[in-house]
CSV table of C-alpha atoms in Angstrom, one decimal:
chain,number,residue,atom,x,y,z
A,1,MET,CA,132.0,56.4,111.5
A,2,SER,CA,129.8,53.4,111.9
A,3,ASN,CA,126.5,53.3,113.8
A,4,GLY,CA,124.4,50.2,113.7
A,5,GLY,CA,126.1,49.0,110.5
A,6,ILE,CA,125.5,52.3,108.7
A,7,VAL,CA,128.5,54.2,107.5
A,8,THR,CA,128.1,58.0,107.2
A,9,THR,CA,130.6,59.8,105.1
A,10,PRO,CA,131.1,63.6,104.9
A,11,SER,CA,129.8,63.6,101.4
A,12,ASP,CA,126.6,61.9,102.5
A,13,THR,CA,126.2,64.5,105.2
A,14,SER,CA,126.7,67.4,102.8
A,15,THR,CA,124.4,65.8,100.3
A,16,GLY,CA,121.7,65.6,103.0
A,17,ARG,CA,122.2,69.2,104.0
A,18,ALA,CA,121.9,70.3,100.3
A,19,SER,CA,118.8,68.3,99.9
A,20,ARG,CA,117.2,69.8,103.0
A,21,TRP,CA,118.2,73.3,101.9
A,22,ALA,CA,116.7,72.7,98.4
A,23,ARG,CA,113.4,71.5,100.0
A,24,LYS,CA,113.3,74.4,102.3
A,25,TYR,CA,114.0,77.1,99.8
A,26,MET,CA,112.7,75.5,96.6
A,27,ALA,CA,109.6,77.7,96.6
A,28,TRP,CA,111.7,80.9,96.8
A,29,LEU,CA,114.0,79.7,94.0
A,30,LEU,CA,110.9,79.1,91.8
A,31,VAL,CA,109.6,82.6,92.7
A,32,ALA,CA,113.0,84.1,91.7
A,33,ILE,CA,113.0,82.2,88.4
A,34,LEU,CA,109.4,83.3,87.8
A,35,LEU,CA,110.3,87.0,88.3
A,36,LEU,CA,113.1,86.6,85.8
A,37,VAL,CA,111.1,84.9,83.0
A,38,VAL,CA,107.6,86.5,83.5
A,39,ARG,CA,108.7,89.6,81.4
A,40,HIS,CA,109.1,87.3,78.4
A,41,VAL,CA,105.4,86.1,78.6
A,42,PRO,CA,103.4,87.4,75.7
A,43,GLY,CA,101.6,90.6,76.8
A,44,MET,CA,104.2,91.2,79.4
A,45,ASN,CA,107.1,91.8,77.1
A,46,THR,CA,106.0,95.4,76.3
A,47,ASP,CA,106.5,98.6,78.2
A,48,PHE,CA,102.8,98.4,79.3
A,49,GLY,CA,103.3,94.8,80.6
A,50,ARG,CA,106.5,95.7,82.4
A,51,SER,CA,104.9,98.7,84.0
A,52,LEU,CA,102.0,96.5,85.1
A,53,LEU,CA,104.5,94.0,86.6
A,54,SER,CA,106.3,96.8,88.4
A,55,GLN,CA,103.0,98.1,89.9
A,56,MET,CA,102.2,94.6,91.0
A,57,GLY,CA,105.6,94.2,92.7
A,58,ILE,CA,105.1,97.5,94.6
A,59,ALA,CA,101.6,96.6,95.6
A,60,ALA,CA,102.7,93.1,96.8
A,61,VAL,CA,105.3,94.6,99.2
A,62,PHE,CA,102.8,97.1,100.4
A,63,ALA,CA,100.1,94.4,101.0
A,64,LEU,CA,102.6,92.1,102.7
A,65,SER,CA,103.6,94.9,105.1
A,66,PHE,CA,99.9,95.6,105.9
A,67,ASN,CA,99.4,91.9,106.6
A,68,VAL,CA,102.1,91.9,109.2
A,69,LEU,CA,99.7,94.2,111.1
A,70,PHE,CA,96.3,92.8,110.1
A,71,GLY,CA,96.7,89.1,109.2
A,72,GLN,CA,99.5,88.3,111.6
A,73,THR,CA,99.0,90.6,114.6
A,74,GLY,CA,95.3,91.3,114.3
A,75,LEU,CA,95.6,95.1,114.0
A,76,LEU,CA,93.2,96.7,111.6
A,77,SER,CA,94.8,99.9,110.3
A,78,PHE,CA,92.9,102.5,108.3
A,79,GLY,CA,96.0,104.7,107.8
A,80,HIS,CA,98.7,102.3,106.6
A,81,ALA,CA,99.3,104.5,103.6
A,82,VAL,CA,101.0,107.0,105.9
A,83,TYR,CA,104.2,104.9,106.0
A,84,PHE,CA,104.0,104.1,102.3
A,85,GLY,CA,103.7,107.8,101.5
A,86,LEU,CA,106.2,109.1,104.0
A,87,GLY,CA,108.7,106.5,102.8
A,88,GLY,CA,108.1,107.6,99.3
A,89,TYR,CA,108.7,111.2,100.2
A,90,ALA,CA,112.0,110.3,101.9
A,91,ALA,CA,113.1,108.4,98.8
A,92,ILE,CA,112.1,111.1,96.4
A,93,HIS,CA,114.1,113.7,98.4
A,94,LEU,CA,117.1,111.4,98.4
A,95,LEU,CA,116.7,111.0,94.6
A,96,ARG,CA,116.6,114.8,94.3
A,97,ASP,CA,119.9,115.0,96.2
A,98,ILE,CA,121.3,112.4,93.9
A,99,ASN,CA,120.3,114.6,91.0
A,100,GLN,CA,122.4,117.3,92.6
A,101,GLY,CA,125.5,115.1,92.7
A,102,LEU,CA,125.1,112.8,95.7
A,103,PRO,CA,127.0,109.6,94.5
A,104,ILE,CA,124.3,106.9,95.4
A,105,PRO,CA,123.0,104.5,92.7
A,106,VAL,CA,119.2,104.3,92.1
A,107,PRO,CA,118.7,100.7,93.4
A,108,LEU,CA,119.6,101.9,96.9
A,109,VAL,CA,117.1,104.7,96.9
A,110,PRO,CA,114.2,102.5,98.3
A,111,LEU,CA,116.3,102.0,101.4
A,112,ALA,CA,115.7,105.6,102.3
A,113,GLY,CA,111.9,104.9,102.0
A,114,ALA,CA,112.4,101.9,104.4
A,115,VAL,CA,114.2,104.1,106.9
A,116,GLY,CA,111.6,106.7,106.7
A,117,GLY,CA,108.8,104.2,107.1
A,118,LEU,CA,110.6,102.7,110.1
A,119,LEU,CA,111.2,106.0,111.8
A,120,PHE,CA,107.6,107.2,111.4
A,121,GLY,CA,106.4,103.7,112.4
A,122,ILE,CA,108.3,104.0,115.6
A,123,LEU,CA,107.0,107.6,116.2
A,124,PHE,CA,103.3,106.9,115.5
A,125,GLY,CA,103.4,103.3,116.7
A,126,SER,CA,104.5,104.3,120.2
A,127,VAL,CA,101.2,106.1,120.6
A,128,THR,CA,98.7,104.1,118.5
A,129,THR,CA,99.7,100.6,119.7
A,130,ARG,CA,98.8,101.5,123.3
A,131,ARG,CA,95.3,100.4,122.3
A,132,ALA,CA,94.0,97.5,120.1
A,133,GLY,CA,90.8,96.7,118.3
A,134,THR,CA,88.4,99.4,117.3
A,135,ILE,CA,90.2,102.2,119.2
A,136,PHE,CA,93.4,101.3,117.3
A,137,ALA,CA,91.6,101.4,114.0
A,138,LEU,CA,90.1,104.8,114.8
A,139,ILE,CA,93.4,106.3,115.9
A,140,SER,CA,95.1,105.0,112.8
A,141,LEU,CA,92.4,106.7,110.7
A,142,ALA,CA,93.0,109.9,112.6
A,143,VAL,CA,96.7,109.7,112.0
A,144,GLY,CA,96.2,109.1,108.3
A,145,GLU,CA,93.9,112.2,108.0
A,146,LEU,CA,96.4,114.3,110.0
A,147,VAL,CA,99.3,113.4,107.7
A,148,TYR,CA,97.2,113.9,104.6
A,149,ALA,CA,96.3,117.4,105.8
A,150,ALA,CA,100.0,118.1,106.6
A,151,THR,CA,101.0,117.4,102.9
A,152,PHE,CA,99.1,120.6,102.0
A,153,MET,CA,100.1,122.6,105.0
A,154,LEU,CA,103.9,122.0,104.5
A,155,PRO,CA,104.5,122.5,100.8
A,156,GLY,CA,108.2,123.0,101.4
A,157,TYR,CA,108.6,119.3,102.1
A,158,PHE,CA,105.6,117.7,100.5
A,159,GLY,CA,105.2,119.9,97.4
A,160,GLY,CA,101.5,120.6,98.0
A,161,GLU,CA,99.1,119.4,95.3
A,162,GLU,CA,101.8,119.0,92.7
A,163,GLY,CA,104.0,116.7,94.8
A,164,ILE,CA,107.8,116.3,94.6
A,165,THR,CA,109.5,115.1,91.4
A,166,ALA,CA,113.0,113.8,90.6
A,167,SER,CA,114.7,112.0,87.8
A,168,ARG,CA,116.1,108.5,88.1
A,169,THR,CA,118.2,108.8,85.0
A,170,ARG,CA,120.3,111.7,86.4
A,171,ALA,CA,122.1,109.5,88.9
A,172,PRO,CA,125.4,107.5,88.9
A,173,ARG,CA,125.2,104.5,86.5
A,174,LEU,CA,125.4,101.1,88.0
A,175,LEU,CA,127.0,98.4,85.8
A,176,GLY,CA,126.4,100.7,82.9
A,177,LEU,CA,122.6,101.1,83.6
A,178,ASN,CA,120.9,104.5,83.8
A,179,PHE,CA,117.5,103.0,84.7
A,180,GLY,CA,115.7,104.9,82.0
A,181,SER,CA,113.9,101.9,80.6
A,182,GLN,CA,110.9,100.3,82.4
A,183,LEU,CA,112.7,96.9,82.2
A,184,GLU,CA,115.6,98.0,84.3
A,185,VAL,CA,113.2,99.5,86.8
A,186,TYR,CA,111.2,96.3,86.9
A,187,TYR,CA,114.3,94.3,87.8
A,188,VAL,CA,115.0,96.7,90.7
A,189,ILE,CA,111.5,96.4,92.0
A,190,ALA,CA,111.5,92.6,91.5
A,191,PHE,CA,114.8,92.3,93.5
A,192,TRP,CA,113.5,94.4,96.4
A,193,ALA,CA,110.1,92.7,96.4
A,194,LEU,CA,111.8,89.3,96.7
A,195,VAL,CA,114.1,90.5,99.5
A,196,ALA,CA,111.2,92.1,101.4
A,197,ALA,CA,109.0,89.0,101.1
A,198,LEU,CA,111.9,86.8,102.3
A,199,LEU,CA,112.5,89.0,105.3
A,200,MET,CA,108.8,89.3,106.3
A,201,HIS,CA,108.5,85.5,105.9
A,202,ALA,CA,111.5,85.1,108.2
A,203,PHE,CA,110.2,87.6,110.7
A,204,MET,CA,106.9,85.8,111.1
A,205,ARG,CA,108.9,82.6,112.0
A,206,THR,CA,110.9,84.3,114.8
A,207,PRO,CA,109.7,84.1,118.4
A,208,LEU,CA,108.5,87.7,118.1
A,209,GLY,CA,106.5,86.7,115.0
A,210,ARG,CA,105.0,83.8,116.8
A,211,MET,CA,104.0,86.1,119.6
A,212,CYS,CA,102.3,88.4,117.1
A,213,ASN,CA,100.1,85.4,116.2
A,214,ALA,CA,99.5,84.8,119.9
A,215,VAL,CA,98.4,88.4,120.4
A,216,ARG,CA,96.2,88.2,117.4
A,217,ASP,CA,94.5,85.0,118.6
A,218,ASN,CA,94.2,85.7,122.3
A,219,SER,CA,95.8,88.8,123.7
A,220,GLU,CA,94.5,88.2,127.2
A,221,ARG,CA,96.2,84.8,127.4
A,222,ALA,CA,99.4,86.2,126.0
A,223,ALA,CA,99.4,88.9,128.7
A,224,PHE,CA,98.5,86.3,131.4
A,225,ILE,CA,101.6,84.2,130.7
A,226,GLY,CA,103.8,87.3,131.0
A,227,TYR,CA,104.2,88.9,127.6
A,228,ASN,CA,103.7,92.6,127.1
A,229,THR,CA,101.2,92.7,124.3
A,230,GLN,CA,101.7,96.5,123.7
A,231,HIS,CA,105.4,95.8,123.0
A,232,VAL,CA,104.5,93.0,120.6
A,233,ARG,CA,102.1,95.3,118.8
A,234,PHE,CA,104.7,98.1,118.7
A,235,PHE,CA,107.4,96.0,117.2
A,236,ALA,CA,105.0,94.6,114.6
A,237,PHE,CA,103.9,98.1,113.8
A,238,ALA,CA,107.5,99.3,113.3
A,239,VAL,CA,108.3,96.3,111.0
A,240,ALA,CA,105.2,96.9,109.0
A,241,GLY,CA,106.1,100.6,108.7
A,242,LEU,CA,109.6,99.7,107.5
A,243,PHE,CA,108.4,97.5,104.6
A,244,ALA,CA,105.5,99.9,103.7
A,245,GLY,CA,108.2,102.6,103.4
A,246,LEU,CA,110.2,100.3,101.2
A,247,ALA,CA,107.2,100.0,98.9
A,248,GLY,CA,106.9,103.8,98.9
A,249,GLY,CA,110.5,104.1,97.9
A,250,LEU,CA,109.9,101.7,95.0
A,251,HIS,CA,106.9,103.8,94.1
A,252,ALA,CA,109.1,106.9,94.0
A,253,ILE,CA,111.7,105.5,91.6
A,254,ASN,CA,109.0,103.9,89.4
A,255,TYR,CA,106.9,107.1,88.9
A,256,GLU,CA,109.6,109.7,89.7
A,257,ILE,CA,106.9,111.6,91.6
A,258,VAL,CA,105.3,111.4,95.1
A,259,ALA,CA,102.2,113.4,95.8
A,260,ALA,CA,99.5,113.7,98.5
A,261,ASP,CA,97.5,110.7,97.2
A,262,SER,CA,100.3,108.4,98.4
A,263,VAL,CA,99.2,109.0,102.0
A,264,SER,CA,95.5,109.2,101.4
A,265,ALA,CA,92.7,107.1,102.8
A,266,VAL,CA,92.0,105.8,99.3
A,267,ARG,CA,95.4,104.1,99.2
A,268,SER,CA,94.9,102.7,102.7
A,269,GLY,CA,91.6,101.3,101.7
A,270,THR,CA,93.1,99.8,98.5
A,271,VAL,CA,95.7,97.8,100.4
A,272,LEU,CA,93.0,96.6,102.8
A,273,LEU,CA,91.0,95.3,99.8
A,274,MET,CA,94.1,93.6,98.5
A,275,VAL,CA,94.7,91.7,101.7
A,276,TYR,CA,91.1,90.7,102.1
A,277,ILE,CA,90.7,89.6,98.5
A,278,GLY,CA,93.9,87.6,98.6
A,279,GLY,CA,93.4,86.1,102.1
A,280,ALA,CA,94.9,87.6,105.3
A,281,ARG,CA,95.7,84.3,107.1
A,282,HIS,CA,98.0,83.1,104.3
A,283,PHE,CA,101.4,84.5,103.5
A,284,ALA,CA,100.9,84.4,99.8
A,285,GLY,CA,97.4,85.9,100.1
A,286,PRO,CA,98.4,89.5,100.0
A,287,VAL,CA,100.6,88.9,97.0
A,288,ILE,CA,97.8,87.2,95.1
A,289,GLY,CA,95.4,90.0,96.1
A,290,ALA,CA,97.8,92.7,95.1
A,291,ALA,CA,98.4,91.2,91.7
A,292,THR,CA,94.7,90.6,91.1
A,293,LEU,CA,93.5,94.1,92.2
A,294,THR,CA,96.3,95.9,90.4
A,295,TRP,CA,95.5,94.0,87.2
A,296,LEU,CA,91.8,94.8,87.6
A,297,GLN,CA,92.5,98.5,88.2
A,298,VAL,CA,94.8,98.9,85.2
A,299,SER,CA,92.7,96.8,82.8
A,300,LEU,CA,89.2,97.9,83.8
A,301,SER,CA,90.1,101.6,83.9
A,302,GLY,CA,91.0,101.5,80.3
A,303,TYR,CA,87.6,100.1,79.2
A,304,THR,CA,85.0,101.7,81.5
A,305,SER,CA,84.4,104.7,83.7
A,306,ALA,CA,82.6,102.4,86.1
A,307,TRP,CA,85.6,100.4,87.0
A,308,LEU,CA,85.5,101.4,90.7
A,309,LEU,CA,82.0,99.9,90.9
A,310,TYR,CA,83.2,96.7,89.3
A,311,LEU,CA,86.0,96.5,91.9
A,312,GLY,CA,83.4,96.9,94.7
A,313,LEU,CA,81.2,94.2,93.2
A,314,PHE,CA,84.3,91.9,92.9
A,315,PHE,CA,85.1,92.5,96.5
A,316,ILE,CA,81.6,91.7,97.6
A,317,VAL,CA,81.5,88.5,95.6
A,318,THR,CA,84.9,87.4,97.0
A,319,ILE,CA,83.7,88.0,100.6
A,320,LEU,CA,80.5,86.1,100.0
A,321,PHE,CA,81.8,83.0,98.2
A,322,ALA,CA,85.5,83.0,99.4
A,323,PRO,CA,85.6,84.5,102.9
A,324,ASN,CA,89.1,83.3,103.4
A,325,GLY,CA,90.2,85.0,100.2
A,326,LEU,CA,91.4,83.7,96.8
A,327,THR,CA,94.3,81.8,98.5
A,328,GLY,CA,91.9,80.1,100.9
A,329,LEU,CA,89.8,79.1,97.9
A,330,ILE,CA,92.8,77.6,96.1
A,331,MET,CA,93.8,75.7,99.2
A,332,MET,CA,90.3,74.3,99.6
A,333,HIS,CA,90.6,72.8,96.1
A,334,GLY,CA,94.0,71.5,96.8
A,335,ALA,CA,92.5,69.0,99.3
A,336,ILE,CA,90.2,67.5,96.7
A,337,VAL,CA,92.1,67.9,93.5
A,338,ARG,CA,93.5,64.3,93.6
A,339,THR,CA,90.1,62.7,94.2
A,340,LYS,CA,88.0,61.1,91.5
A,341,ALA,CA,85.1,63.3,92.6
A,342,PHE,CA,87.0,66.4,91.6
A,343,ARG,CA,85.8,65.8,88.0
A,344,GLU,CA,82.3,66.1,89.4
A,345,VAL,CA,83.1,69.4,91.0
A,346,LEU,CA,84.4,70.7,87.6
A,347,ARG,CA,81.3,69.6,85.9
A,348,ALA,CA,79.2,71.4,88.5
A,349,TYR,CA,81.2,74.5,88.0
A,350,ALA,CA,80.7,74.2,84.2
A,351,ILE,CA,76.9,74.0,84.7
A,352,THR,CA,76.7,77.0,87.0
A,353,LEU,CA,79.1,79.0,84.7
A,354,VAL,CA,76.5,79.5,82.0
A,355,PRO,CA,73.8,81.2,84.1
A,356,ALA,CA,76.6,83.2,85.9
A,357,ILE,CA,77.7,84.6,82.5
A,358,ILE,CA,74.2,85.4,81.5
A,359,MET,CA,73.6,87.2,84.8
A,360,GLY,CA,76.9,89.0,84.5
A,361,VAL,CA,76.1,90.3,81.0
A,362,GLY,CA,72.8,91.7,82.2
A,363,ALA,CA,74.5,93.4,85.1
A,364,VAL,CA,77.2,94.9,82.9
A,365,LEU,CA,74.5,96.2,80.5
A,366,LEU,CA,72.6,97.9,83.3
A,367,ILE,CA,75.7,99.5,84.8
A,368,GLU,CA,77.2,100.7,81.5
A,369,MET,CA,73.9,102.2,80.3
A,370,SER,CA,73.3,103.9,83.6
A,371,TYR,CA,76.8,105.4,83.7
A,372,ARG,CA,76.5,106.6,80.1
A,373,LEU,CA,73.3,108.5,80.8
A,374,SER,CA,74.3,109.8,84.2
A,375,THR,CA,78.0,110.7,83.9
A,376,GLN,CA,78.7,110.9,80.2
A,377,PRO,CA,75.7,112.6,78.5
A,378,GLU,CA,78.1,114.4,76.1
A,379,LEU,CA,78.9,111.1,74.4
A,380,GLY,CA,75.3,110.5,73.4
A,381,THR,CA,73.0,107.6,74.1
A,382,ALA,CA,74.3,105.4,71.2
A,383,MET,CA,76.8,102.8,72.5
A,384,ARG,CA,78.4,99.4,71.6
A,385,LEU,CA,78.6,96.7,74.2
A,386,PHE,CA,79.5,93.0,73.6
A,387,TRP,CA,79.9,93.8,69.9
A,388,VAL,CA,76.2,94.9,69.7
A,389,ARG,CA,75.1,98.5,68.9
A,390,MET,CA,72.3,99.8,71.1
A,391,ASP,CA,70.7,103.1,72.2
A,392,ALA,CA,70.4,103.6,75.9
A,393,ALA,CA,67.6,106.1,75.4
A,394,THR,CA,65.3,103.3,74.1
A,395,LEU,CA,63.4,100.8,76.2
A,396,TRP,CA,64.5,97.5,74.7
A,397,PRO,CA,68.1,97.4,75.9
A,398,TRP,CA,66.9,98.0,79.4
A,399,ILE,CA,64.3,95.2,79.1
A,400,ALA,CA,66.8,92.8,77.7
A,401,ALA,CA,69.3,93.7,80.5
A,402,VAL,CA,66.8,93.1,83.3
A,403,LEU,CA,65.6,89.8,81.7
A,404,LEU,CA,69.2,88.6,81.4
A,405,LEU,CA,70.0,89.5,85.0
A,406,VAL,CA,66.8,88.0,86.5
A,407,VAL,CA,66.8,84.8,84.4
A,408,GLY,CA,70.5,84.3,84.9
A,409,LEU,CA,70.1,84.7,88.7
A,410,GLN,CA,67.2,82.3,89.0
A,411,ILE,CA,69.0,79.6,87.0
A,412,PHE,CA,72.2,80.2,88.9
A,413,ARG,CA,70.4,79.7,92.2
A,414,ARG,CA,68.8,76.5,91.0
A,415,THR,CA,72.1,75.0,89.8
A,416,TRP,CA,74.1,75.9,92.9
A,417,HIS,CA,72.9,72.6,94.6
A,418,TYR,CA,74.9,70.7,92.0
A,419,VAL,CA,78.1,72.4,93.3
A,420,ALA,CA,77.1,71.7,96.9
A,421,ARG,CA,76.5,68.1,96.2
A,422,ALA,CA,79.7,67.7,94.2
A,423,TRP,CA,81.7,69.3,97.0
A,424,ALA,CA,80.1,67.1,99.7
A,425,HIS,CA,81.0,64.0,97.6
A,426,ALA,CA,84.6,65.2,97.0
A,427,GLY,CA,85.0,66.1,100.7
A,428,ASP,CA,83.9,62.6,101.8
A,429,GLU,CA,86.3,61.0,99.4
A,430,ALA,CA,89.2,63.2,100.5
A,431,GLY,CA,88.4,62.4,104.1
A,432,MET,CA,88.4,58.6,103.4
A,433,ARG,CA,91.8,59.0,101.6
A,434,THR,CA,93.2,60.8,104.6
A,435,SER,CA,91.9,58.2,107.0
A,436,ALA,CA,93.3,55.4,104.8
A,437,ALA,CA,96.7,57.1,104.6
A,438,GLY,CA,96.9,57.5,108.4
A,439,ALA,CA,95.8,54.0,109.2
A,440,PRO,CA,98.6,51.7,110.5
């Protein structure tokens, strides 16, 4: 067919469709490739590394499900772990039935968690989503405490303090795999994490997903133009419960045990930190926050008993210096990375890095010595920090720590104007480039 002298052939049309498909899904293809090759990265090619990757995958699904509520619909829940934990219990009970002879392969077990999360999301969501804002947050907290108490009151289903256990290796083999190794479990978690991320990404681009954003931004206007905001909140709640339950199912096959801590307020608070740290308004934010917080939890807990304090400090620093999360911070740099002034920003960062390290060393010394004296007196006062032996019972280590902290803080504050000036210069140059590109 000819149109204005241009001949379009079927092969041209198919090539154009393939090109558009590749552009649309290139990011997802790259993520799939990354999930396949990341286990070969040095440090991740051990059982510890694969276990860490598995935990990151579970946390990413859980954080994305929470962000359907918080970042996309504007509902702050303090009890989201309820659907994670109840989904985990549904999955672990299915796995126990499989151990008794039910012919279902292990990779399908997380679907039981998804169904459980969906059902309880519908049950509790029909009540909690009648309100929004602070009232919703308080009701979600009450539901979380109610379910947590029920885990001890109904030991026949929840197993009490010991929880419920099952074995993933006593199940029908799939393609010759018995899922006894951590690598095989990692691939199952990676598969479901990618599928869940794709489905949640697609959901937020449906008309219902767009209405979730409208309810988040201005629920009164959404109601004024004829939408039932309670129904929107309810559907978002059910979807979030489904994927939280899927994460709980992945947790069940990874650890082969589900206990009361899976529905606790601590887990609900952890997922909230993940989303805040990563950035709630960006789809990739919860994934980045989940990976970062999981890595910090696993790595810090092996070195210090004060790891919870360090996590709290990291959260405070993130909120102060990156209120839009780590993803927002990355995107801010994306706007200036192609400018010549970006080098000036990097130099300013290098200048401030030195006093920041000095300040950090002083803070770590004070924290570790305080923890040693207050919580671990049985280990004695002699300790080794930063390859230096010291005695926390003497005065000099404390004087040195205070001096490092105070001097580092003062120099850091004095050098911060270099960063502000560099950013102003880079922002002006980026604005000029944008104006030039948009000029006719």
